[in-house]
Amino acid sequence: ADFVAAGEIQAIPGAAIDLEVIQQDLLEDAKTFEVLAFGFDPWQAQQMMGNIERETSIPCFEVRPTAAHMSEACKELQRRHVCGKLAHNGNQTLAWCVANTVGLEDPGQNIKPSKTRNELKIDLAVAMVQAAVCRLRVPEPGVPEIMIL
């Protein structure tokens, strides 16, 4: 499937990730949507997320890609899925990434998203876990129990 042609993901031009383009997109999202928080992997993104937090006053949380940092959110997503309280808008890219994702458990029974083969992509599944981390840190009063991503 061509996820870019379907309008489900945005391709950023060039051979490298352009953090300025991403920053502008996130600032636009903050104006368009009711964003409660941003979650991010701090690798190469700390300055950008600091800029966004200063400009928008929206809290930005580091979500390191470790089982210790992601486990509570992974377990909450799993609980909501089993209880039928997790929904998404039918985005095929997200569905594909989730289908490529397995839970990797550490000796302390913490889990994080992982993939079984290097060529598989799980980026949107990881973003979903980052969103769940933010949701657990900044609960919105009066929001129904169903988490919509």
mmCIF file of N, CA and C in Angstrom:
data_model
loop_
_atom_site.group_PDB
_atom_site.id
_atom_site.type_symbol
_atom_site.label_atom_id
_atom_site.label_comp_id
_atom_site.label_asym_id
_atom_site.label_seq_id
_atom_site.Cartn_x
_atom_site.Cartn_y
_atom_site.Cartn_z
ATOM 1 N N ALA A 1 0.844 -1.192 0.000
ATOM 2 C CA ALA A 1 0.000 0.000 0.000
ATOM 3 C C ALA A 1 0.879 1.241 0.000
ATOM 4 N N ASP A 2 0.435 2.250 -0.705
ATOM 5 C CA ASP A 2 1.167 3.510 -0.742
ATOM 6 C C ASP A 2 0.544 4.457 0.275
ATOM 7 N N PHE A 3 1.097 4.469 1.464
ATOM 8 C CA PHE A 3 0.528 5.235 2.561
ATOM 9 C C PHE A 3 0.629 6.737 2.328
ATOM 10 N N VAL A 4 1.642 7.187 1.605
ATOM 11 C CA VAL A 4 1.776 8.608 1.288
ATOM 12 C C VAL A 4 0.661 9.019 0.332
ATOM 13 N N ALA A 5 0.450 8.247 -0.743
ATOM 14 C CA ALA A 5 -0.600 8.559 -1.716
ATOM 15 C C ALA A 5 -1.982 8.546 -1.068
ATOM 16 N N ALA A 6 -2.162 7.684 -0.076
ATOM 17 C CA ALA A 6 -3.445 7.601 0.624
ATOM 18 C C ALA A 6 -3.643 8.753 1.611
ATOM 19 N N GLY A 7 -2.604 9.576 1.806
ATOM 20 C CA GLY A 7 -2.701 10.714 2.721
ATOM 21 C C GLY A 7 -2.592 10.342 4.179
ATOM 22 N N GLU A 8 -2.098 9.138 4.453
ATOM 23 C CA GLU A 8 -2.002 8.685 5.841
ATOM 24 C C GLU A 8 -0.707 9.095 6.522
ATOM 25 N N ILE A 9 0.340 9.276 5.744
ATOM 26 C CA ILE A 9 1.602 9.775 6.287
ATOM 27 C C ILE A 9 2.141 10.830 5.334
ATOM 28 N N GLN A 10 3.011 11.659 5.854
ATOM 29 C CA GLN A 10 3.610 12.726 5.060
ATOM 30 C C GLN A 10 5.075 12.388 4.819
ATOM 31 N N ALA A 11 5.479 12.414 3.569
ATOM 32 C CA ALA A 11 6.892 12.216 3.243
ATOM 33 C C ALA A 11 7.594 13.564 3.355
ATOM 34 N N ILE A 12 8.718 13.555 4.022
ATOM 35 C CA ILE A 12 9.516 14.777 4.141
ATOM 36 C C ILE A 12 10.606 14.709 3.086
ATOM 37 N N PRO A 13 10.693 15.721 2.225
ATOM 38 C CA PRO A 13 11.683 15.676 1.143
ATOM 39 C C PRO A 13 13.115 15.641 1.671
ATOM 40 N N GLY A 14 13.991 15.042 0.887
ATOM 41 C CA GLY A 14 15.404 15.022 1.237
ATOM 42 C C GLY A 14 15.851 13.672 1.736
ATOM 43 N N ALA A 15 17.167 13.551 1.885
ATOM 44 C CA ALA A 15 17.769 12.285 2.291
ATOM 45 C C ALA A 15 17.846 12.133 3.806
ATOM 46 N N ALA A 16 17.588 13.211 4.543
ATOM 47 C CA ALA A 16 17.688 13.174 6.001
ATOM 48 C C ALA A 16 16.421 13.767 6.610
ATOM 49 N N ILE A 17 16.187 13.448 7.854
ATOM 50 C CA ILE A 17 15.038 13.986 8.570
ATOM 51 C C ILE A 17 15.253 15.482 8.780
ATOM 52 N N ASP A 18 14.281 16.284 8.400
ATOM 53 C CA ASP A 18 14.344 17.732 8.563
ATOM 54 C C ASP A 18 13.526 18.109 9.787
ATOM 55 N N LEU A 19 14.204 18.351 10.906
ATOM 56 C CA LEU A 19 13.512 18.641 12.155
ATOM 57 C C LEU A 19 12.723 19.942 12.093
ATOM 58 N N GLU A 20 13.146 20.892 11.249
ATOM 59 C CA GLU A 20 12.398 22.148 11.119
ATOM 60 C C GLU A 20 11.020 21.898 10.512
ATOM 61 N N VAL A 21 10.937 21.012 9.532
ATOM 62 C CA VAL A 21 9.645 20.666 8.923
ATOM 63 C C VAL A 21 8.758 20.002 9.965
ATOM 64 N N ILE A 22 9.333 19.088 10.715
ATOM 65 C CA ILE A 22 8.555 18.390 11.752
ATOM 66 C C ILE A 22 8.085 19.390 12.811
ATOM 67 N N GLN A 23 8.968 20.284 13.227
ATOM 68 C CA GLN A 23 8.597 21.281 14.234
ATOM 69 C C GLN A 23 7.438 22.140 13.733
ATOM 70 N N GLN A 24 7.498 22.606 12.502
ATOM 71 C CA GLN A 24 6.413 23.425 11.954
ATOM 72 C C GLN A 24 5.101 22.640 11.895
ATOM 73 N N ASP A 25 5.177 21.376 11.510
ATOM 74 C CA ASP A 25 3.968 20.536 11.470
ATOM 75 C C ASP A 25 3.371 20.369 12.864
ATOM 76 N N LEU A 26 4.220 20.147 13.864
ATOM 77 C CA LEU A 26 3.716 19.984 15.228
ATOM 78 C C LEU A 26 3.111 21.277 15.754
ATOM 79 N N LEU A 27 3.713 22.407 15.417
ATOM 80 C CA LEU A 27 3.146 23.698 15.826
ATOM 81 C C LEU A 27 1.784 23.924 15.175
ATOM 82 N N GLU A 28 1.646 23.530 13.907
ATOM 83 C CA GLU A 28 0.348 23.625 13.224
ATOM 84 C C GLU A 28 -0.675 22.696 13.877
ATOM 85 N N ASP A 29 -0.238 21.480 14.211
ATOM 86 C CA ASP A 29 -1.133 20.540 14.892
ATOM 87 C C ASP A 29 -1.615 21.115 16.217
ATOM 88 N N ALA A 30 -0.735 21.799 16.928
ATOM 89 C CA ALA A 30 -1.100 22.390 18.218
ATOM 90 C C ALA A 30 -2.164 23.469 18.047
ATOM 91 N N LYS A 31 -2.178 24.127 16.890
ATOM 92 C CA LYS A 31 -3.204 25.146 16.620
ATOM 93 C C LYS A 31 -4.518 24.506 16.168
ATOM 94 N N THR A 32 -4.421 23.380 15.489
ATOM 95 C CA THR A 32 -5.583 22.737 14.890
ATOM 96 C C THR A 32 -6.320 21.831 15.862
ATOM 97 N N PHE A 33 -5.573 21.101 16.690
ATOM 98 C CA PHE A 33 -6.148 20.108 17.591
ATOM 99 C C PHE A 33 -5.975 20.528 19.036
ATOM 100 N N GLU A 34 -6.738 19.918 19.913
ATOM 101 C CA GLU A 34 -6.595 20.147 21.346
ATOM 102 C C GLU A 34 -5.527 19.188 21.871
ATOM 103 N N VAL A 35 -4.267 19.588 21.748
ATOM 104 C CA VAL A 35 -3.135 18.743 22.142
ATOM 105 C C VAL A 35 -2.893 18.928 23.632
ATOM 106 N N LEU A 36 -2.928 17.825 24.376
ATOM 107 C CA LEU A 36 -2.689 17.878 25.818
ATOM 108 C C LEU A 36 -1.216 17.767 26.154
ATOM 109 N N ALA A 37 -0.466 17.039 25.324
ATOM 110 C CA ALA A 37 0.966 16.839 25.560
ATOM 111 C C ALA A 37 1.578 16.226 24.312
ATOM 112 N N PHE A 38 2.874 16.385 24.187
ATOM 113 C CA PHE A 38 3.644 15.721 23.145
ATOM 114 C C PHE A 38 4.603 14.745 23.817
ATOM 115 N N GLY A 39 4.698 13.552 23.276
ATOM 116 C CA GLY A 39 5.687 12.582 23.733
ATOM 117 C C GLY A 39 6.718 12.401 22.637
ATOM 118 N N PHE A 40 7.972 12.227 23.034
ATOM 119 C CA PHE A 40 9.025 12.115 22.016
ATOM 120 C C PHE A 40 10.200 11.301 22.523
ATOM 121 N N ASP A 41 10.858 10.637 21.595
ATOM 122 C CA ASP A 41 12.125 9.969 21.854
ATOM 123 C C ASP A 41 13.178 11.072 21.855
ATOM 124 N N PRO A 42 13.927 11.231 22.929
ATOM 125 C CA PRO A 42 14.844 12.369 23.021
ATOM 126 C C PRO A 42 16.019 12.332 22.043
ATOM 127 N N TRP A 43 16.259 11.215 21.377
ATOM 128 C CA TRP A 43 17.386 11.136 20.462
ATOM 129 C C TRP A 43 17.198 12.150 19.348
ATOM 130 N N GLN A 44 18.015 13.153 19.299
ATOM 131 C CA GLN A 44 18.046 14.229 18.307
ATOM 132 C C GLN A 44 16.826 15.138 18.315
ATOM 133 N N ALA A 45 15.954 15.040 19.303
ATOM 134 C CA ALA A 45 14.736 15.850 19.277
ATOM 135 C C ALA A 45 14.582 16.765 20.478
ATOM 136 N N GLN A 46 15.516 16.763 21.409
ATOM 137 C CA GLN A 46 15.349 17.547 22.629
ATOM 138 C C GLN A 46 15.218 19.039 22.348
ATOM 139 N N GLN A 47 16.063 19.588 21.497
ATOM 140 C CA GLN A 47 16.007 21.023 21.222
ATOM 141 C C GLN A 47 14.683 21.384 20.540
ATOM 142 N N MET A 48 14.286 20.593 19.549
ATOM 143 C CA MET A 48 13.037 20.853 18.840
ATOM 144 C C MET A 48 11.853 20.826 19.804
ATOM 145 N N MET A 49 11.791 19.839 20.662
ATOM 146 C CA MET A 49 10.658 19.723 21.572
ATOM 147 C C MET A 49 10.699 20.823 22.634
ATOM 148 N N GLY A 50 11.896 21.246 23.035
ATOM 149 C CA GLY A 50 12.006 22.394 23.936
ATOM 150 C C GLY A 50 11.451 23.649 23.280
ATOM 151 N N ASN A 51 11.754 23.835 21.999
ATOM 152 C CA ASN A 51 11.208 24.981 21.252
ATOM 153 C C ASN A 51 9.687 24.935 21.224
ATOM 154 N N ILE A 52 9.139 23.760 20.947
ATOM 155 C CA ILE A 52 7.684 23.605 20.867
ATOM 156 C C ILE A 52 7.039 23.869 22.223
ATOM 157 N N GLU A 53 7.647 23.347 23.279
ATOM 158 C CA GLU A 53 7.083 23.549 24.617
ATOM 159 C C GLU A 53 7.103 25.032 24.997
ATOM 160 N N ARG A 54 8.196 25.724 24.673
ATOM 161 C CA ARG A 54 8.275 27.163 24.969
ATOM 162 C C ARG A 54 7.240 27.952 24.161
ATOM 163 N N GLU A 55 7.072 27.599 22.909
ATOM 164 C CA GLU A 55 6.172 28.351 22.031
ATOM 165 C C GLU A 55 4.698 28.077 22.306
ATOM 166 N N THR A 56 4.365 26.863 22.747
ATOM 167 C CA THR A 56 2.953 26.485 22.900
ATOM 168 C C THR A 56 2.508 26.326 24.347
ATOM 169 N N SER A 57 3.433 26.175 25.272
ATOM 170 C CA SER A 57 3.147 25.848 26.681
ATOM 171 C C SER A 57 2.522 24.465 26.834
ATOM 172 N N ILE A 58 2.565 23.651 25.790
ATOM 173 C CA ILE A 58 2.082 22.272 25.871
ATOM 174 C C ILE A 58 3.220 21.425 26.428
ATOM 175 N N PRO A 59 2.971 20.629 27.480
ATOM 176 C CA PRO A 59 4.050 19.824 28.032
ATOM 177 C C PRO A 59 4.574 18.801 27.012
ATOM 178 N N CYS A 60 5.882 18.638 27.015
ATOM 179 C CA CYS A 60 6.553 17.677 26.140
ATOM 180 C C CYS A 60 7.303 16.687 27.019
ATOM 181 N N PHE A 61 6.987 15.416 26.871
ATOM 182 C CA PHE A 61 7.560 14.374 27.716
ATOM 183 C C PHE A 61 8.515 13.497 26.932
ATOM 184 N N GLU A 62 9.704 13.322 27.477
ATOM 185 C CA GLU A 62 10.636 12.351 26.915
ATOM 186 C C GLU A 62 10.075 10.961 27.158
ATOM 187 N N VAL A 63 10.048 10.153 26.102
ATOM 188 C CA VAL A 63 9.636 8.762 26.218
ATOM 189 C C VAL A 63 10.756 7.942 25.600
ATOM 190 N N ARG A 64 11.683 7.565 26.440
ATOM 191 C CA ARG A 64 12.823 6.783 25.952
ATOM 192 C C ARG A 64 12.339 5.411 25.483
ATOM 193 N N PRO A 65 12.940 4.886 24.425
ATOM 194 C CA PRO A 65 12.478 3.607 23.867
ATOM 195 C C PRO A 65 12.977 2.402 24.666
ATOM 196 N N THR A 66 12.654 2.402 25.945
ATOM 197 C CA THR A 66 13.043 1.295 26.820
ATOM 198 C C THR A 66 11.789 0.696 27.447
ATOM 199 N N ALA A 67 11.883 -0.545 27.856
ATOM 200 C CA ALA A 67 10.753 -1.205 28.494
ATOM 201 C C ALA A 67 10.349 -0.469 29.770
ATOM 202 N N ALA A 68 11.303 0.013 30.528
ATOM 203 C CA ALA A 68 10.982 0.704 31.777
ATOM 204 C C ALA A 68 10.149 1.961 31.528
ATOM 205 N N HIS A 69 10.427 2.676 30.450
ATOM 206 C CA HIS A 69 9.694 3.908 30.155
ATOM 207 C C HIS A 69 8.360 3.664 29.451
ATOM 208 N N MET A 70 8.209 2.539 28.761
ATOM 209 C CA MET A 70 7.022 2.309 27.935
ATOM 210 C C MET A 70 6.062 1.268 28.500
ATOM 211 N N SER A 71 6.477 0.529 29.492
ATOM 212 C CA SER A 71 5.711 -0.628 29.946
ATOM 213 C C SER A 71 4.312 -0.281 30.442
ATOM 214 N N GLU A 72 4.194 0.709 31.293
ATOM 215 C CA GLU A 72 2.879 1.053 31.842
ATOM 216 C C GLU A 72 1.906 1.414 30.717
ATOM 217 N N ALA A 73 2.374 2.197 29.748
ATOM 218 C CA ALA A 73 1.519 2.592 28.631
ATOM 219 C C ALA A 73 1.175 1.385 27.748
ATOM 220 N N CYS A 74 2.140 0.503 27.507
ATOM 221 C CA CYS A 74 1.866 -0.707 26.709
ATOM 222 C C CYS A 74 0.803 -1.557 27.388
ATOM 223 N N LYS A 75 0.928 -1.735 28.685
ATOM 224 C CA LYS A 75 -0.043 -2.546 29.418
ATOM 225 C C LYS A 75 -1.419 -1.882 29.432
ATOM 226 N N GLU A 76 -1.449 -0.546 29.510
ATOM 227 C CA GLU A 76 -2.729 0.165 29.467
ATOM 228 C C GLU A 76 -3.386 0.028 28.093
ATOM 229 N N LEU A 77 -2.609 0.139 27.035
ATOM 230 C CA LEU A 77 -3.155 -0.063 25.690
ATOM 231 C C LEU A 77 -3.681 -1.480 25.515
ATOM 232 N N GLN A 78 -2.936 -2.445 26.015
ATOM 233 C CA GLN A 78 -3.369 -3.840 25.930
ATOM 234 C C GLN A 78 -4.679 -4.040 26.704
ATOM 235 N N ARG A 79 -4.762 -3.467 27.893
ATOM 236 C CA ARG A 79 -5.980 -3.572 28.708
ATOM 237 C C ARG A 79 -7.166 -2.967 27.966
ATOM 238 N N ARG A 80 -6.986 -1.794 27.415
ATOM 239 C CA ARG A 80 -8.077 -1.130 26.690
ATOM 240 C C ARG A 80 -8.484 -1.934 25.457
ATOM 241 N N HIS A 81 -7.513 -2.514 24.762
ATOM 242 C CA HIS A 81 -7.825 -3.322 23.584
ATOM 243 C C HIS A 81 -8.683 -4.530 23.976
ATOM 244 N N VAL A 82 -8.260 -5.236 25.002
ATOM 245 C CA VAL A 82 -8.981 -6.432 25.452
ATOM 246 C C VAL A 82 -10.399 -6.072 25.911
ATOM 247 N N CYS A 83 -10.565 -4.910 26.524
ATOM 248 C CA CYS A 83 -11.878 -4.481 27.029
ATOM 249 C C CYS A 83 -12.718 -3.789 25.961
ATOM 250 N N GLY A 84 -12.192 -3.660 24.735
ATOM 251 C CA GLY A 84 -12.935 -2.987 23.678
ATOM 252 C C GLY A 84 -13.010 -1.488 23.850
ATOM 253 N N LYS A 85 -12.030 -0.917 24.519
ATOM 254 C CA LYS A 85 -12.034 0.514 24.792
ATOM 255 C C LYS A 85 -10.857 1.222 24.126
ATOM 256 N N LEU A 86 -10.483 0.719 22.968
ATOM 257 C CA LEU A 86 -9.417 1.339 22.179
ATOM 258 C C LEU A 86 -9.923 1.408 20.748
ATOM 259 N N ALA A 87 -9.864 2.571 20.168
ATOM 260 C CA ALA A 87 -10.350 2.744 18.797
ATOM 261 C C ALA A 87 -9.382 3.634 18.031
ATOM 262 N N HIS A 88 -9.384 3.470 16.709
ATOM 263 C CA HIS A 88 -8.647 4.406 15.868
ATOM 264 C C HIS A 88 -9.456 4.649 14.610
ATOM 265 N N ASN A 89 -9.042 5.577 13.801
ATOM 266 C CA ASN A 89 -9.844 6.038 12.667
ATOM 267 C C ASN A 89 -9.726 5.169 11.421
ATOM 268 N N GLY A 90 -9.179 3.975 11.552
ATOM 269 C CA GLY A 90 -9.050 3.102 10.398
ATOM 270 C C GLY A 90 -7.794 3.344 9.583
ATOM 271 N N ASN A 91 -6.871 4.121 10.090
ATOM 272 C CA ASN A 91 -5.626 4.413 9.379
ATOM 273 C C ASN A 91 -4.877 3.108 9.102
ATOM 274 N N GLN A 92 -4.700 2.793 7.819
ATOM 275 C CA GLN A 92 -4.073 1.533 7.424
ATOM 276 C C GLN A 92 -2.587 1.486 7.770
ATOM 277 N N THR A 93 -1.939 2.640 7.808
ATOM 278 C CA THR A 93 -0.525 2.676 8.185
ATOM 279 C C THR A 93 -0.372 2.269 9.646
ATOM 280 N N LEU A 94 -1.238 2.812 10.501
ATOM 281 C CA LEU A 94 -1.213 2.429 11.912
ATOM 282 C C LEU A 94 -1.509 0.942 12.068
ATOM 283 N N ALA A 95 -2.517 0.452 11.360
ATOM 284 C CA ALA A 95 -2.861 -0.972 11.450
ATOM 285 C C ALA A 95 -1.682 -1.838 11.019
ATOM 286 N N TRP A 96 -0.994 -1.455 9.947
ATOM 287 C CA TRP A 96 0.157 -2.203 9.452
ATOM 288 C C TRP A 96 1.289 -2.202 10.484
ATOM 289 N N CYS A 97 1.570 -1.022 11.060
ATOM 290 C CA CYS A 97 2.642 -0.939 12.064
ATOM 291 C C CYS A 97 2.300 -1.771 13.298
ATOM 292 N N VAL A 98 1.047 -1.715 13.739
ATOM 293 C CA VAL A 98 0.637 -2.509 14.905
ATOM 294 C C VAL A 98 0.773 -3.998 14.597
ATOM 295 N N ALA A 99 0.402 -4.401 13.377
ATOM 296 C CA ALA A 99 0.531 -5.813 12.994
ATOM 297 C C ALA A 99 1.989 -6.270 12.979
ATOM 298 N N ASN A 100 2.917 -5.342 12.758
ATOM 299 C CA ASN A 100 4.347 -5.658 12.753
ATOM 300 C C ASN A 100 4.966 -5.658 14.151
ATOM 301 N N THR A 101 4.185 -5.287 15.156
ATOM 302 C CA THR A 101 4.703 -5.056 16.506
ATOM 303 C C THR A 101 4.483 -6.258 17.410
ATOM 304 N N VAL A 102 5.518 -6.580 18.170
ATOM 305 C CA VAL A 102 5.420 -7.572 19.233
ATOM 306 C C VAL A 102 5.855 -6.901 20.529
ATOM 307 N N GLY A 103 5.414 -7.448 21.641
ATOM 308 C CA GLY A 103 5.848 -6.934 22.932
ATOM 309 C C GLY A 103 7.122 -7.634 23.356
ATOM 310 N N LEU A 104 8.146 -6.868 23.643
ATOM 311 C CA LEU A 104 9.415 -7.416 24.118
ATOM 312 C C LEU A 104 9.468 -7.214 25.624
ATOM 313 N N GLU A 105 9.577 -8.319 26.352
ATOM 314 C CA GLU A 105 9.535 -8.271 27.814
ATOM 315 C C GLU A 105 10.938 -8.392 28.380
ATOM 316 N N ASP A 106 11.231 -7.556 29.386
ATOM 317 C CA ASP A 106 12.527 -7.643 30.046
ATOM 318 C C ASP A 106 12.396 -8.532 31.290
ATOM 319 N N PRO A 107 13.496 -8.804 31.989
ATOM 320 C CA PRO A 107 13.417 -9.688 33.167
ATOM 321 C C PRO A 107 12.487 -9.175 34.268
ATOM 322 N N GLY A 108 12.230 -7.868 34.299
ATOM 323 C CA GLY A 108 11.330 -7.306 35.308
ATOM 324 C C GLY A 108 9.875 -7.289 34.879
ATOM 325 N N GLN A 109 9.548 -7.971 33.795
ATOM 326 C CA GLN A 109 8.207 -8.050 33.226
ATOM 327 C C GLN A 109 7.703 -6.714 32.701
ATOM 328 N N ASN A 110 8.624 -5.822 32.359
ATOM 329 C CA ASN A 110 8.290 -4.590 31.654
ATOM 330 C C ASN A 110 8.262 -4.919 30.168
ATOM 331 N N ILE A 111 7.358 -4.268 29.423
ATOM 332 C CA ILE A 111 7.290 -4.541 27.995
ATOM 333 C C ILE A 111 7.437 -3.257 27.188
ATOM 334 N N LYS A 112 7.913 -3.441 25.964
ATOM 335 C CA LYS A 112 8.028 -2.329 25.024
ATOM 336 C C LYS A 112 7.757 -2.877 23.632
ATOM 337 N N PRO A 113 7.381 -1.998 22.711
ATOM 338 C CA PRO A 113 7.166 -2.455 21.345
ATOM 339 C C PRO A 113 8.479 -2.838 20.675
ATOM 340 N N SER A 114 8.424 -3.886 19.879
ATOM 341 C CA SER A 114 9.597 -4.338 19.137
ATOM 342 C C SER A 114 9.110 -4.951 17.831
ATOM 343 N N LYS A 115 10.041 -5.375 17.002
ATOM 344 C CA LYS A 115 9.683 -6.025 15.737
ATOM 345 C C LYS A 115 10.513 -7.286 15.587
ATOM 346 N N THR A 116 9.972 -8.230 14.843
ATOM 347 C CA THR A 116 10.643 -9.519 14.693
ATOM 348 C C THR A 116 11.677 -9.498 13.574
ATOM 349 N N ARG A 117 11.516 -8.586 12.625
ATOM 350 C CA ARG A 117 12.475 -8.474 11.519
ATOM 351 C C ARG A 117 12.824 -7.008 11.316
ATOM 352 N N ASN A 118 14.077 -6.722 11.031
ATOM 353 C CA ASN A 118 14.557 -5.360 10.925
ATOM 354 C C ASN A 118 13.842 -4.541 9.854
ATOM 355 N N GLU A 119 13.420 -5.179 8.750
ATOM 356 C CA GLU A 119 12.797 -4.416 7.664
ATOM 357 C C GLU A 119 11.356 -4.002 7.981
ATOM 358 N N LEU A 120 10.759 -4.551 9.018
ATOM 359 C CA LEU A 120 9.409 -4.163 9.401
ATOM 360 C C LEU A 120 9.419 -2.777 10.035
ATOM 361 N N LYS A 121 8.355 -2.049 9.855
ATOM 362 C CA LYS A 121 8.223 -0.712 10.442
ATOM 363 C C LYS A 121 7.177 -0.749 11.548
ATOM 364 N N ILE A 122 7.505 -0.092 12.677
ATOM 365 C CA ILE A 122 6.574 -0.039 13.808
ATOM 366 C C ILE A 122 6.433 1.391 14.331
ATOM 367 N N ASP A 123 6.859 2.364 13.538
ATOM 368 C CA ASP A 123 6.921 3.750 14.001
ATOM 369 C C ASP A 123 5.593 4.265 14.573
ATOM 370 N N LEU A 124 4.483 3.999 13.892
ATOM 371 C CA LEU A 124 3.204 4.510 14.391
ATOM 372 C C LEU A 124 2.744 3.763 15.635
ATOM 373 N N ALA A 125 3.101 2.509 15.772
ATOM 374 C CA ALA A 125 2.789 1.784 17.002
ATOM 375 C C ALA A 125 3.579 2.388 18.170
ATOM 376 N N VAL A 126 4.825 2.735 17.926
ATOM 377 C CA VAL A 126 5.635 3.390 18.961
ATOM 378 C C VAL A 126 5.046 4.757 19.297
ATOM 379 N N ALA A 127 4.604 5.504 18.270
ATOM 380 C CA ALA A 127 3.973 6.805 18.511
ATOM 381 C C ALA A 127 2.698 6.639 19.339
ATOM 382 N N MET A 128 1.956 5.560 19.107
ATOM 383 C CA MET A 128 0.751 5.293 19.883
ATOM 384 C C MET A 128 1.113 5.058 21.357
ATOM 385 N N VAL A 129 2.196 4.334 21.596
ATOM 386 C CA VAL A 129 2.642 4.113 22.977
ATOM 387 C C VAL A 129 3.087 5.444 23.588
ATOM 388 N N GLN A 130 3.804 6.265 22.824
ATOM 389 C CA GLN A 130 4.213 7.581 23.337
ATOM 390 C C GLN A 130 2.986 8.425 23.694
ATOM 391 N N ALA A 131 1.953 8.384 22.858
ATOM 392 C CA ALA A 131 0.715 9.111 23.152
ATOM 393 C C ALA A 131 0.072 8.584 24.426
ATOM 394 N N ALA A 132 0.104 7.271 24.609
ATOM 395 C CA ALA A 132 -0.467 6.677 25.823
ATOM 396 C C ALA A 132 0.335 7.082 27.062
ATOM 397 N N VAL A 133 1.653 7.190 26.933
ATOM 398 C CA VAL A 133 2.475 7.675 28.050
ATOM 399 C C VAL A 133 2.015 9.080 28.442
ATOM 400 N N CYS A 134 1.836 9.941 27.445
ATOM 401 C CA CYS A 134 1.371 11.306 27.723
ATOM 402 C C CYS A 134 -0.007 11.286 28.369
ATOM 403 N N ARG A 135 -0.881 10.440 27.869
ATOM 404 C CA ARG A 135 -2.249 10.345 28.390
ATOM 405 C C ARG A 135 -2.247 9.935 29.863
ATOM 406 N N LEU A 136 -1.345 9.042 30.216
ATOM 407 C CA LEU A 136 -1.243 8.627 31.615
ATOM 408 C C LEU A 136 -0.680 9.744 32.484
ATOM 409 N N ARG A 137 0.168 10.578 31.930
ATOM 410 C CA ARG A 137 0.772 11.673 32.702
ATOM 411 C C ARG A 137 -0.129 12.895 32.777
ATOM 412 N N VAL A 138 -0.947 13.112 31.752
ATOM 413 C CA VAL A 138 -1.815 14.284 31.696
ATOM 414 C C VAL A 138 -3.233 13.814 31.386
ATOM 415 N N PRO A 139 -3.910 13.244 32.365
ATOM 416 C CA PRO A 139 -5.280 12.790 32.099
ATOM 417 C C PRO A 139 -6.201 13.997 31.909
ATOM 418 N N GLU A 140 -7.122 13.870 30.994
ATOM 419 C CA GLU A 140 -8.076 14.947 30.743
ATOM 420 C C GLU A 140 -9.368 14.620 31.479
ATOM 421 N N PRO A 141 -9.793 15.503 32.387
ATOM 422 C CA PRO A 141 -11.019 15.220 33.135
ATOM 423 C C PRO A 141 -12.234 15.183 32.204
ATOM 424 N N GLY A 142 -13.147 14.262 32.508
ATOM 425 C CA GLY A 142 -14.386 14.199 31.756
ATOM 426 C C GLY A 142 -14.295 13.490 30.415
ATOM 427 N N VAL A 143 -13.145 12.896 30.105
ATOM 428 C CA VAL A 143 -12.997 12.194 28.832
ATOM 429 C C VAL A 143 -13.448 10.754 29.017
ATOM 430 N N PRO A 144 -14.220 10.228 28.058
ATOM 431 C CA PRO A 144 -14.665 8.839 28.199
ATOM 432 C C PRO A 144 -13.503 7.861 28.272
ATOM 433 N N GLU A 145 -13.779 6.679 28.767
ATOM 434 C CA GLU A 145 -12.759 5.658 28.962
ATOM 435 C C GLU A 145 -12.158 5.165 27.651
ATOM 436 N N ILE A 146 -12.833 5.362 26.536
ATOM 437 C CA ILE A 146 -12.296 4.906 25.252
ATOM 438 C C ILE A 146 -11.175 5.837 24.816
ATOM 439 N N MET A 147 -10.043 5.258 24.497
ATOM 440 C CA MET A 147 -8.909 6.037 24.022
ATOM 441 C C MET A 147 -8.921 5.970 22.505
ATOM 442 N N ILE A 148 -9.016 7.111 21.855
ATOM 443 C CA ILE A 148 -9.054 7.162 20.406
ATOM 444 C C ILE A 148 -7.765 7.754 19.909
ATOM 445 N N LEU A 149 -7.071 7.000 19.055
ATOM 446 C CA LEU A 149 -5.789 7.440 18.539
ATOM 447 C C LEU A 149 -5.860 7.587 17.044
#
